[in-house]
Tab-separated table of C-alpha atoms in Angstrom:
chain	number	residue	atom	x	y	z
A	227	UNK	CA	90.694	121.321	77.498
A	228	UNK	CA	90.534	122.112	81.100
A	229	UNK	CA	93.649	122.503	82.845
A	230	UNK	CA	94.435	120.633	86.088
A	231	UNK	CA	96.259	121.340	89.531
A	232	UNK	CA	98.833	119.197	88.872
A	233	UNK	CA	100.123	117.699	85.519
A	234	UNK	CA	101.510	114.274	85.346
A	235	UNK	CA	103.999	114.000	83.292
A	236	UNK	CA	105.748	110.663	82.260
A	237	UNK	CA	109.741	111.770	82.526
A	238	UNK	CA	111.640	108.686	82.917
A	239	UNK	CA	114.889	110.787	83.341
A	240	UNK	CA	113.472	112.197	86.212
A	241	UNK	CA	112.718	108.972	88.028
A	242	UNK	CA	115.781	107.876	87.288
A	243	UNK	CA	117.515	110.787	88.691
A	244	UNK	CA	115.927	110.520	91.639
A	245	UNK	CA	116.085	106.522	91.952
A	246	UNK	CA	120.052	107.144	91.902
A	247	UNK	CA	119.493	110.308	94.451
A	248	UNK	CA	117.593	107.935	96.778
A	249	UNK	CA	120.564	105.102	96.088
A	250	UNK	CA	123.118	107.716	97.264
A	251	UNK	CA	121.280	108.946	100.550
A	252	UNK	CA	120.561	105.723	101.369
A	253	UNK	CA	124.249	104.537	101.460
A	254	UNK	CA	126.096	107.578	101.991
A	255	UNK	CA	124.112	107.832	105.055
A	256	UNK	CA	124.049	104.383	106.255
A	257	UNK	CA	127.939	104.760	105.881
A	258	UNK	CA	127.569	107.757	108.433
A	259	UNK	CA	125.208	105.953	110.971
A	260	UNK	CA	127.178	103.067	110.442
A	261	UNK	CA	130.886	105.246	111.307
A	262	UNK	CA	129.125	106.513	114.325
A	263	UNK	CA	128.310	103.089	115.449
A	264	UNK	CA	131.737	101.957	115.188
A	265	UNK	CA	133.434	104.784	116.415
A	266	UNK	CA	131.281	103.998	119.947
A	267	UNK	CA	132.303	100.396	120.489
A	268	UNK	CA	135.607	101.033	118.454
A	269	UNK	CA	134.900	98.500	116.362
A	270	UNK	CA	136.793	98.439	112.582
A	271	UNK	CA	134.860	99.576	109.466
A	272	UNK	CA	133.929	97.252	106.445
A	273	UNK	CA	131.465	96.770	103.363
A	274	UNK	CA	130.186	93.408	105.029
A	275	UNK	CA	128.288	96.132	107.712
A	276	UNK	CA	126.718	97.124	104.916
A	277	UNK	CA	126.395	94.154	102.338
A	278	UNK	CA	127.078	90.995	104.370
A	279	UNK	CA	123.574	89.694	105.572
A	280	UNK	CA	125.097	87.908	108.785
A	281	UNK	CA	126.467	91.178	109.829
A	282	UNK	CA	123.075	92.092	111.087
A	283	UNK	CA	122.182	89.833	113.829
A	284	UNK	CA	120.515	89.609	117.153
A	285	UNK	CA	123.585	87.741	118.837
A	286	UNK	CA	126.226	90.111	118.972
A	287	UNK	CA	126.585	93.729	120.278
A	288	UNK	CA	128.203	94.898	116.943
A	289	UNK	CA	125.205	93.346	115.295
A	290	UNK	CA	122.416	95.271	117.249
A	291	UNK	CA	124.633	98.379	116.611
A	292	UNK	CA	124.319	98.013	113.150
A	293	UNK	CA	120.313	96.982	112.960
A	294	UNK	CA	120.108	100.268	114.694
A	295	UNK	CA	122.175	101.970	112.245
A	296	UNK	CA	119.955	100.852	109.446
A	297	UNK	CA	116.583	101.784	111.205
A	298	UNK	CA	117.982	105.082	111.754
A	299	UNK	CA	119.034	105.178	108.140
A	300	UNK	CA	115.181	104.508	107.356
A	301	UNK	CA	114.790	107.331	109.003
A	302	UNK	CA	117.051	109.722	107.490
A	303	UNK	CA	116.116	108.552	104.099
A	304	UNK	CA	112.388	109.674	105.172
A	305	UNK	CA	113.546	112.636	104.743
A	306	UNK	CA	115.288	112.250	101.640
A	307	UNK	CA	112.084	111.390	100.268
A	308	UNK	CA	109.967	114.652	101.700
A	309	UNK	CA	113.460	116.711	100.830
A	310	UNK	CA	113.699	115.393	97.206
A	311	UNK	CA	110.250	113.143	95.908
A	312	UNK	CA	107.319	115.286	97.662
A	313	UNK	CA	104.884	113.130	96.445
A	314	UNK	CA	103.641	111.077	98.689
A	315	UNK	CA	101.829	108.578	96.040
A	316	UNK	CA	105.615	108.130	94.949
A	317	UNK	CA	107.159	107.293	98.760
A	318	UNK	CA	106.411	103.247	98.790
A	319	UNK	CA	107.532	102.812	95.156
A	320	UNK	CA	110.565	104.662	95.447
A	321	UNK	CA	111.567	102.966	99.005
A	322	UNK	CA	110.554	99.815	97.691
A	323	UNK	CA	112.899	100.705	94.713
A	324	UNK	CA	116.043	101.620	97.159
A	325	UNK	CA	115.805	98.367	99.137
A	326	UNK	CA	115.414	96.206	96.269
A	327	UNK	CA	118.573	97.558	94.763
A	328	UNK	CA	120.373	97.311	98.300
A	329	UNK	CA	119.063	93.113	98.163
A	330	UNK	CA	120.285	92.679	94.335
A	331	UNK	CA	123.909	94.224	96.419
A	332	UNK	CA	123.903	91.882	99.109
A	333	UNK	CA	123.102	89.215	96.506
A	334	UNK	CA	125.726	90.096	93.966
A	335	UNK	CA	128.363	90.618	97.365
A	336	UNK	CA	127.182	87.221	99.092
A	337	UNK	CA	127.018	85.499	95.648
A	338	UNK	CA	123.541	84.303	97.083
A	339	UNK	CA	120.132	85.369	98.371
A	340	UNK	CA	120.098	86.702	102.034
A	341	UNK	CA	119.310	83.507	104.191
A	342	UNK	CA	119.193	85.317	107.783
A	343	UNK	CA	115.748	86.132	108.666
A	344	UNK	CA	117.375	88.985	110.996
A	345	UNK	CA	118.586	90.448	107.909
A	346	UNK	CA	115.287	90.305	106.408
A	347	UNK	CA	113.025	91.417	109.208
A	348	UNK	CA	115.257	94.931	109.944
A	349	UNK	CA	115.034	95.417	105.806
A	350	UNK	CA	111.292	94.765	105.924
A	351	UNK	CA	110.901	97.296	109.282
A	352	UNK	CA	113.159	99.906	107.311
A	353	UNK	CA	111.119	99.909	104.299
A	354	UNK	CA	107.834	100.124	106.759
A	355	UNK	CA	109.441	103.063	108.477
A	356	UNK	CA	111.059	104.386	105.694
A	357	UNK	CA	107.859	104.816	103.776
A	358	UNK	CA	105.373	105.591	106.011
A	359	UNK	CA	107.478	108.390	107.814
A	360	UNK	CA	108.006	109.643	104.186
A	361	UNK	CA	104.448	109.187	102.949
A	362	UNK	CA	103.177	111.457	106.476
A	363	UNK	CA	105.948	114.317	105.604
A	364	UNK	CA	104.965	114.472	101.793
A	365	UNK	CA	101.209	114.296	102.443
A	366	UNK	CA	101.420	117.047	105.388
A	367	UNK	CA	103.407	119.238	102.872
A	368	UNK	CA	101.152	118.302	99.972
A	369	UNK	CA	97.589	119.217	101.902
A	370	UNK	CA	98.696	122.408	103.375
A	371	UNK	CA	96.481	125.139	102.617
A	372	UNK	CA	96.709	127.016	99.819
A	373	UNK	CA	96.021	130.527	100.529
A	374	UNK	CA	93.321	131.847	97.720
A	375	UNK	CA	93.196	135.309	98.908
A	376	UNK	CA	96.081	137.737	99.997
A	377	UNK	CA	94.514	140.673	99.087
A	378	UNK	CA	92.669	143.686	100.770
A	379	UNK	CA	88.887	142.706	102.302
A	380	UNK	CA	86.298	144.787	101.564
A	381	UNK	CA	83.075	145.392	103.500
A	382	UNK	CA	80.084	144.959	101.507
C-alpha cells in the first residue's frame, strides 16, 4: 500500500470542534465589530443587531453601521478559517455551515424566516467574502513550496 501526502481521515469530532470554533469567532467577533460600531454613533447595544433581520437595513445610519460590521466580520472570520481549517477544499462548507446556523438563529429569535432582502443580500456577500478570502489564504499556505533539499550541494 502506497502511502500518500496527505491522509483523509473521517473524524467527525473534529468537524464538529471546529464547526463550534467557527460558531464562536463568528459571533464573538461580530459582537466586537458590532461594539465598535455603536460606540461611534453612541448608539445602545442589543441581540436584535445581531439576530433581528430588520436591524440590517439600507434606510438608517445604524443600519449601514451594522451591514458594515458584518462584512467586516466576513472578514475576520477569513481568517479564522486560514488560522484554524487550512484546508481550503473545507472553506465554502464550513462558511456555508456558520451562516446557516446564524439563519436557523434569526429564525428561532424572529419566530420566522428572514423576509428583508437587505438582510439576505449582506448574508449572501459575507458568505462570498467570507469564503473566498478564506479559500485564497488556505490555498496560498497549502501550495507553498516544500523545500526537498536542505542539505550540502555537491559538485559532480
Amino acid at each position: 500500500m502506497a502511502t500518500h501526502f496527505r491522509s483523509y481521515i473521517w473524524d467527525p469530532v473534529l468537524i464538529v470542534c471546529q464547526i463550534v470554533l467557527m460558531q464562536c469567532i463568528y459571533y464573538s467577533f461580530l459582537g466586537l465589530w458590532l461594539a465598535g460600531v455603536d460606540s461611534l454613533v453612541q448608539s445602545s447595544r442589543s441581540l436584535d443587531q445581531i439576530f433581528n433581520y430588520q436591524a440590517l437595513g439600507f434606510a438608517t445610519v445604524q443600519g449601514r453601521l451594522s451591514m458594515m460590521a458584518f462584512i467586516l466580520n466576513s472578514l475576520t472570520c477569513a481568517l479564522g478559517l486560514w488560522f484554524f481549517i487550512r484546508r481550503g477544499k473545507q472553506c465554502l462548507d464550513f462558511t456555508v455551515t456558520v451562516h446557516f446556523f446564524h439563519m436557523i438563529g434569526c429564525w428561532i429569535y424572529n419566530a420566522h424566516l428572514p423576509a428583508a432582502l437587505s438582510w439576505w443580500l449582506v448574508n449572501i456577500a459575507c458568505m462570498a467574502l467570507m469564503a473566498v478570502i478564506g479559500e485564497y489564504l488556505c490555498m496560498r499556505t497549502e501550495l507553498r513550496a516544500i523545500p526537498v533539499n536542505t542539505g550540502p550541494k555537491s559538485n559532480l
